[in-house]
Coordinates of C-alpha atoms in Angstrom, one line a residue:
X1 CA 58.4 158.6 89.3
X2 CA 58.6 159.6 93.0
X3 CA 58.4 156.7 95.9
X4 CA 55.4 156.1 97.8
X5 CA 57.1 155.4 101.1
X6 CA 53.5 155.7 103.2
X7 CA 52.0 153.2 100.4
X8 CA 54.9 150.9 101.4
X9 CA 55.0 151.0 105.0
X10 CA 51.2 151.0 105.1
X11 CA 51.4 147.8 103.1
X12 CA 53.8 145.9 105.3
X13 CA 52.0 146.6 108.7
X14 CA 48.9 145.2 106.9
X15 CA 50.8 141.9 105.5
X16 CA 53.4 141.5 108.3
X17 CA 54.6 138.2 106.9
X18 CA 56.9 137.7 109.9
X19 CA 53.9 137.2 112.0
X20 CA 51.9 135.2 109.6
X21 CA 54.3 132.2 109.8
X22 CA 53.1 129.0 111.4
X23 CA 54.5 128.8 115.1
X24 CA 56.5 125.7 114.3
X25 CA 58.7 128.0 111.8
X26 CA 59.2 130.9 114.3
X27 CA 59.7 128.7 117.3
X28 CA 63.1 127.4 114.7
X29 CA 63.7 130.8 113.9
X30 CA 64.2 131.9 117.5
X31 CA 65.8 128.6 118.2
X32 CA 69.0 129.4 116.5
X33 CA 69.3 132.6 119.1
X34 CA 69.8 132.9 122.6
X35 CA 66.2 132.5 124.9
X36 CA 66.7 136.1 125.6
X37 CA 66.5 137.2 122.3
X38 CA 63.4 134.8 122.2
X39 CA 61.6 136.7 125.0
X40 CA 62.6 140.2 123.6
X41 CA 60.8 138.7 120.5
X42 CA 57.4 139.2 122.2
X43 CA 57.8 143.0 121.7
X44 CA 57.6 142.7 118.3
X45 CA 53.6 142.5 117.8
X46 CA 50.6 140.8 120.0
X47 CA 50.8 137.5 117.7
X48 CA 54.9 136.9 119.4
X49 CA 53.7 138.0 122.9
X50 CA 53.9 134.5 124.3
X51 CA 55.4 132.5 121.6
X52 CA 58.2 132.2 123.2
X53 CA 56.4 130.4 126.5
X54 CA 56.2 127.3 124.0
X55 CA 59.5 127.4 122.7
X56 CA 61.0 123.5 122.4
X57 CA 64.0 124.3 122.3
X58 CA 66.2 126.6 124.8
X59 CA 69.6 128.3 124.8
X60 CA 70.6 130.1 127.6
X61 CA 73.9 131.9 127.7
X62 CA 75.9 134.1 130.5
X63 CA 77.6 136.3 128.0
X64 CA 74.5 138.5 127.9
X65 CA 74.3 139.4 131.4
X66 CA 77.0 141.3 133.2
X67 CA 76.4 140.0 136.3
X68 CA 75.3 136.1 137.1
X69 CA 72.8 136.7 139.4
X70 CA 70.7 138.6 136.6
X71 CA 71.5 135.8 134.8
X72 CA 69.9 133.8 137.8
X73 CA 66.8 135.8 137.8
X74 CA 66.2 135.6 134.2
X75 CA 66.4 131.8 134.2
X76 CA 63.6 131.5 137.2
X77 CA 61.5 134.1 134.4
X78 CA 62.1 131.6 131.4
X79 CA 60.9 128.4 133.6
X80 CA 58.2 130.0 135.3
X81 CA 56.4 131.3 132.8
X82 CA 57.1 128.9 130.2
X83 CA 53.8 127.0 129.2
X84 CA 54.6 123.3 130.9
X85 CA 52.5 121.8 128.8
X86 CA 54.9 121.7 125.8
X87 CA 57.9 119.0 126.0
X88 CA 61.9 120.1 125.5
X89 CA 63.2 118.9 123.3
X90 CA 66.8 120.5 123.3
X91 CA 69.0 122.7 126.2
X92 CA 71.7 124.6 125.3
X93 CA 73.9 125.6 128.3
X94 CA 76.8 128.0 128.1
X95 CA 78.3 129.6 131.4
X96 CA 81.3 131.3 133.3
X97 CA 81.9 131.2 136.8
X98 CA 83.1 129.0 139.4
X99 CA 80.2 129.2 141.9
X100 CA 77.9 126.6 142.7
X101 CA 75.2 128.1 141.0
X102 CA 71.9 126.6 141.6
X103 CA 70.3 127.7 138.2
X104 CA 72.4 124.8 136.5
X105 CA 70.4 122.2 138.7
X106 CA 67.3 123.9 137.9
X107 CA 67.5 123.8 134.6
X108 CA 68.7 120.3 134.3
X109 CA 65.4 119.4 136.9
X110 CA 63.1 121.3 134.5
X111 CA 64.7 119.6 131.0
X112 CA 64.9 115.9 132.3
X113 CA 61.1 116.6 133.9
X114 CA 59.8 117.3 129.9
X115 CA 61.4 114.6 128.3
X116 CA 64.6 116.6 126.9
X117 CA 66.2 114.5 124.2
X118 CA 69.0 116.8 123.7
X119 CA 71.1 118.4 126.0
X120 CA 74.6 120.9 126.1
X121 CA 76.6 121.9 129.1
X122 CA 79.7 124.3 128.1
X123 CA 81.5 125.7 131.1
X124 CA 84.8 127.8 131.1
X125 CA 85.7 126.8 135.0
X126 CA 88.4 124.7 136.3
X127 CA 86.7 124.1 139.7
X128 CA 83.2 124.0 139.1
X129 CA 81.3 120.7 140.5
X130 CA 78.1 119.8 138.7
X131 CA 75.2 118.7 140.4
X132 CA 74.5 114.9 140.4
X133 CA 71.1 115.9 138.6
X134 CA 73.1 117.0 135.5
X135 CA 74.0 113.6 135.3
X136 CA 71.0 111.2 135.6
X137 CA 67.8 111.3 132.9
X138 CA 65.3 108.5 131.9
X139 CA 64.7 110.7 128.4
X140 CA 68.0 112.0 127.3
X141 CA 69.7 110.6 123.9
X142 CA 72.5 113.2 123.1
X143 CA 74.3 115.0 125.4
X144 CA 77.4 117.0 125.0
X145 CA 79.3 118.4 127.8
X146 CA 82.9 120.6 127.8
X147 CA 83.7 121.3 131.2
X148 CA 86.6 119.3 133.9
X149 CA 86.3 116.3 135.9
X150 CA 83.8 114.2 135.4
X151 CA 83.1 112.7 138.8
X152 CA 79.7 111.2 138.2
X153 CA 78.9 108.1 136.6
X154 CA 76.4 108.9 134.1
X155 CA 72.7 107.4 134.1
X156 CA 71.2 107.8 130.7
X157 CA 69.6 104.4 129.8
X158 CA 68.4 105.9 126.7
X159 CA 71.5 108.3 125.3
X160 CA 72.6 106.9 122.1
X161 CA 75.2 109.9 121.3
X162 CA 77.4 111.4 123.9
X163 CA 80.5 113.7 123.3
X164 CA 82.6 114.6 126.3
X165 CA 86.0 117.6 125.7
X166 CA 88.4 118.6 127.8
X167 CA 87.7 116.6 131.0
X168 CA 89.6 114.3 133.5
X169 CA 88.3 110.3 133.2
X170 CA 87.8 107.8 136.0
X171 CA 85.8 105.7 137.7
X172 CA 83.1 103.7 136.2
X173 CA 81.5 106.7 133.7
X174 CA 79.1 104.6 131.2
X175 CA 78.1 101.1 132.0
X176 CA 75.1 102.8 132.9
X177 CA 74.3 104.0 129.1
X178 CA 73.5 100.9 127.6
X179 CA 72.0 101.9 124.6
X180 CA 75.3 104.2 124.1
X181 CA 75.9 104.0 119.6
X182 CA 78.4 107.0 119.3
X183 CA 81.2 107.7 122.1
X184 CA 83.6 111.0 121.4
X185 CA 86.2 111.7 124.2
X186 CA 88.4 114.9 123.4
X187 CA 91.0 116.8 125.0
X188 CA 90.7 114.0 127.8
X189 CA 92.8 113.2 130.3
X190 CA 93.4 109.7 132.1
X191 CA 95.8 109.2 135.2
X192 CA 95.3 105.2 135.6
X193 CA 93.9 102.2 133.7
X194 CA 90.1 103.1 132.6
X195 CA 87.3 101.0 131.1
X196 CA 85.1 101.9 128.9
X197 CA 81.9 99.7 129.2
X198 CA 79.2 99.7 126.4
X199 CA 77.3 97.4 124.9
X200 CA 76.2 99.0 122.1
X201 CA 78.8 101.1 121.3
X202 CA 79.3 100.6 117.6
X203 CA 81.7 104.4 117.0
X204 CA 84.4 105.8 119.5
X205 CA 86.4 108.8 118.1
X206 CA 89.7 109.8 120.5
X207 CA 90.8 113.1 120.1
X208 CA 93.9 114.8 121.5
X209 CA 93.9 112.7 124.6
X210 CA 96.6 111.8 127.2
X211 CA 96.6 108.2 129.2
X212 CA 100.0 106.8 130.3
X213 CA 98.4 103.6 131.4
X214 CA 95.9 101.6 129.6
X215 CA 92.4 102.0 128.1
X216 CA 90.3 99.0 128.0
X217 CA 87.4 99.7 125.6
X218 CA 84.9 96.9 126.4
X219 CA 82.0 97.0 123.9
X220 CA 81.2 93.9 121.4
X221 CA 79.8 95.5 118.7
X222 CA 82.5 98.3 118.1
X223 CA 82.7 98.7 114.5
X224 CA 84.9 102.3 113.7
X225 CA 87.1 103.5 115.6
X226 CA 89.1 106.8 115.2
X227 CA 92.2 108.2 117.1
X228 CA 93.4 111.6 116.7
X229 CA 96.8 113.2 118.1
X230 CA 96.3 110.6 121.2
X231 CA 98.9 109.7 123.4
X232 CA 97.6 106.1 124.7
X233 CA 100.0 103.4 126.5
X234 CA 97.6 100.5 125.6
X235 CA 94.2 100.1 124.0
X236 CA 92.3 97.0 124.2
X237 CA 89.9 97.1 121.4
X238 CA 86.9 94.9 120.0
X239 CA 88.2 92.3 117.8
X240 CA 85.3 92.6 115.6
X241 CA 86.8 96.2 114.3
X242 CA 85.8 96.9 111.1
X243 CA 87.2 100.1 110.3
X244 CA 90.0 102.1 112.1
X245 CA 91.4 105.6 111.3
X246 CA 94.9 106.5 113.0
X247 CA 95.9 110.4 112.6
X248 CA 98.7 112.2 114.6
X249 CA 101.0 115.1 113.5
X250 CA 104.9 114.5 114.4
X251 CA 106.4 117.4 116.1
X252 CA 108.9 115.7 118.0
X253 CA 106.3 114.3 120.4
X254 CA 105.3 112.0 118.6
X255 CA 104.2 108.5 120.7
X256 CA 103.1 105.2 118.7
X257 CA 100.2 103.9 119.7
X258 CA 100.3 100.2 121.4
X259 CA 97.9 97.6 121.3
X260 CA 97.8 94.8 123.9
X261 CA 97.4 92.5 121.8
X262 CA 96.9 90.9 118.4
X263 CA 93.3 91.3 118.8
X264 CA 92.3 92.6 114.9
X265 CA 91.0 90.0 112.8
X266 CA 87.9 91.6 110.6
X267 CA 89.8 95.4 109.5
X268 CA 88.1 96.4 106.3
X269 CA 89.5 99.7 105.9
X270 CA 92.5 101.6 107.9
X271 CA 93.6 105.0 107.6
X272 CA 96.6 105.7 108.8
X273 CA 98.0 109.3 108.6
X274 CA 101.6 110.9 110.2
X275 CA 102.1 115.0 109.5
X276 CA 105.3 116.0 109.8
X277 CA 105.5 119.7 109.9
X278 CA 109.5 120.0 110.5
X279 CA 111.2 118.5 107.6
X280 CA 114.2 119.8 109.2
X281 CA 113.5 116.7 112.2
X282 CA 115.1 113.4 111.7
X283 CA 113.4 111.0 112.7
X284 CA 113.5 108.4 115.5
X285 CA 114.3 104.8 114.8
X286 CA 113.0 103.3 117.7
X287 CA 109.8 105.5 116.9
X288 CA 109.9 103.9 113.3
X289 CA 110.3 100.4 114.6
X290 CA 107.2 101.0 116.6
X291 CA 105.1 102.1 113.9
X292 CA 106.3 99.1 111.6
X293 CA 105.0 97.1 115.2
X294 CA 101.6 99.4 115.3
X295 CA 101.1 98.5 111.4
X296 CA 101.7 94.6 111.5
X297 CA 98.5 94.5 114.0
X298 CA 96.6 96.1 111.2
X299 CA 97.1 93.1 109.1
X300 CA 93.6 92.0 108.1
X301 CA 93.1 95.3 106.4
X302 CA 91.4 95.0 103.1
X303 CA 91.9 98.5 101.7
X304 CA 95.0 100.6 103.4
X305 CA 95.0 104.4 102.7
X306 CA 98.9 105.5 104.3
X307 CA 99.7 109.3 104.3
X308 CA 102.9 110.3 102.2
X309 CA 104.2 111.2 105.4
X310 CA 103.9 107.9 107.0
X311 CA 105.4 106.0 104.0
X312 CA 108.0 108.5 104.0
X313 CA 108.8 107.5 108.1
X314 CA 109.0 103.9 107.4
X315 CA 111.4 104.3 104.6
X316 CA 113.9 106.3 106.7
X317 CA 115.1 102.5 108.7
X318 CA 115.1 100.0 105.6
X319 CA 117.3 97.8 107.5
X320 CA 114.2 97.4 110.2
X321 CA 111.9 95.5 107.4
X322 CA 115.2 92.7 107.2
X323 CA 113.0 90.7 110.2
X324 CA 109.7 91.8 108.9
X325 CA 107.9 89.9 106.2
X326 CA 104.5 91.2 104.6
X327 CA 101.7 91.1 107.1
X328 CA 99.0 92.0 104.6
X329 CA 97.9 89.6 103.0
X330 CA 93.8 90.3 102.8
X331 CA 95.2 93.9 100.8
X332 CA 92.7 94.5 97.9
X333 CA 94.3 98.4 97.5
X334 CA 96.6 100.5 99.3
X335 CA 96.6 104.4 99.1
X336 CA 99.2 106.3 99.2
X337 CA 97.7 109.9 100.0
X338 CA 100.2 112.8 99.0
X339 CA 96.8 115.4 98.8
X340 CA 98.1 117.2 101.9
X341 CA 101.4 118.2 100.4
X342 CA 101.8 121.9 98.6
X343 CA 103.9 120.6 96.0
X344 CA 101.2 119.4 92.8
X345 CA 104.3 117.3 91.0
X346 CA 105.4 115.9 94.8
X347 CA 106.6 112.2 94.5
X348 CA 106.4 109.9 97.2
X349 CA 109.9 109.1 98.6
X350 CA 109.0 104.6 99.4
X351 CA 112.2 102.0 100.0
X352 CA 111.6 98.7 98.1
X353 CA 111.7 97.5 101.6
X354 CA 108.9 99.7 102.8
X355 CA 107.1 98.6 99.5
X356 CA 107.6 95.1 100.0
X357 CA 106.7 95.1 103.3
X358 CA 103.2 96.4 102.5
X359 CA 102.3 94.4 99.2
X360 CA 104.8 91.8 99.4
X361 CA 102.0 89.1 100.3
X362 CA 99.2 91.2 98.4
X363 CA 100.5 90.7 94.9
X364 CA 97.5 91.1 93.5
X365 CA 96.6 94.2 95.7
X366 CA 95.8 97.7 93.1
X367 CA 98.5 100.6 94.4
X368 CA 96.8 104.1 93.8
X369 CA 99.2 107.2 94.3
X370 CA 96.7 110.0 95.4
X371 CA 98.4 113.6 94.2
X372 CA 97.3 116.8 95.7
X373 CA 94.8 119.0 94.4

């Protein structure tokens, strides 16, 4: 039977599904690409001419243009011919360059002018200085932002998400975000004491950070917080913490995290994981002694899930648990989490002091030894 290729062709011009979709459908289509691609789109047939004018959602990008000031040109296109009529409702921005270019305050002025909820800034430039518009909107509730210093407090009475990597911290950055849920601070850096002020702030996650001073996190209804490869001198937490997960990977570099205070009275569930990837490194007893300090503040925990590695650290000093009775005594279960070893029939190396030490004053406490898959 031979092929009717004309029959077939001839049949998808006349159906041209593509174009029969709703504009709601194609408008999330085109979303997932670059604007560009979304004004090319209007080749494609009459019925896509202009659907990209009404587009909610708009991702701009310098890696298609070879030169910035096309770049430039094609962002006064987009805005001036976009139907104003329709609200934003998301802005992706990713740029090179360390020029003051003007088409990043024009595009923040035309998202924060239709009611933008959510907004992204990604900038591979060590010297660039935003605008002060960038930083100031009556409509936005996420915004995400990878770029340096952040020298502007930020004005966003409505953001409830925020998520700020690889920038320097100061100053007073979010008293202003008051209805601020979910805070994420990653690759940061902090040179003297800083506050974070929130009311609302019920989740913080630290990620690869660096302060040698003190953070003072002051925000009432703090519920989970969640601290990855940081290197903190002090945190000042909530007291009403609830749950708290503690990761870092010992290479030698290793810093125990302080707390000011005695400040945790209503833990429900801790995680605390150490990697070591050197088995080769001894470890350091006055880092050990730390830890054992770092854990005793976790003493309200109901349910305690340690890393193998971490029980493993503990049990390397037993004579530092001779001073140190049981802190836990709230302990419904402890973890012992072995799932990141290789090894299938790996056994947990724990001192009767280190075990002692963590149910000695939970008797009734359930101990579950967590293999790898």
């Amino acid at each position: 039977m031979e092929f009717d290729h004309d029959n077939v062709r001839k049949r998808v011009v006349e159906e041209d599904r593509l174009s029969s979709l709703p504009d709601e459908l194609i408008h999330k289509i085109l979303s997932c690409f670059d604007i560009k691609f979304g004004v090319q789109s209007c080749l494609l047939s009459s019925r896509w001419e202009f659907l990209w004018t009404s587009m909610p959602c708009l991702n701009f990008s310098t890696d298609h243009f070879r030169v910035l000031g096309k770049f430039a040109k094609f962002v006064n296109h987009v805005l001036s011919h976009r139907n104003h009529q329709i609200q934003v409702s998301s802005v992706n921005l990713y740029f090179r360059g360390e020029d003051n270019q003007g088409f990043v305050k024009k595009i923040a002025k035309y998202a924060f002018s239709h009611n933008v909820q959510q907004l992204t800034v990604s900038l591979q430039s060590s010297r660039y200085v935003f605008p002060t518009v960038l930083f100031s909107s009556q409509s936005l509730k996420d915004f995400k932002l990878i770029s340096n210093t952040t020298k502007t407090p930020l004005d966003f009475p409505a953001l409830t998400t925020l998520n700020l990597s690889c920038v320097t911290l100061w100053g007073d950055l979010f008293s202003k975000c008051i209805n601020l849920k979910k805070l994420t601070l990653k690759y940061f850096v902090v040179d003297n004491v800083f506050d974070i002020i929130t009311p609302r702030l019920c989740n913080l996650i630290l990620k690869e950070g660096r302060c040698s001073k003190t953070i003072n996190v002051i925000a009432p209804q703090l519920e989970n917080l969640r601290i990855v490869n940081c290197s903190i001198g002090y945190l000042n937490v909530s007291p009403q913490l609830s749950s708290f997960c503690y990761t870092s990977s010992y290479l030698g570099c290793y810093v125990p995290l302080h707390f000011s205070n005695d400040q945790f009275h209503s833990l429900n569930k801790v995680s605390f994981c150490l990697r070591k990837y050197n088995p080769n490194k001894a470890y350091k007893e006055e880092d050990v002694r730390n830890t054992i300090n770092m854990l005793q503040k976790l003493h309200s925990a109901r349910y305690l899930t340690l890393s193998a590695d971490t029980v493993e650290y503990i049990s390397s000093f037993p004579d530092l648990f001779l001073h140190h009775s049981s802190p836990f005594s709230n302990l419904v279960c402890l973890t012992i989490d072995s799932s990141m070893r290789k090894d299938v029939a790996y056994k947990v190396k724990m001192s009767t002091e280190a075990k002692n030490f963590l149910l000695g004053n939970s008797p009734s406490a359930t101990l579950i030894m967590k293999l790898s898959n």
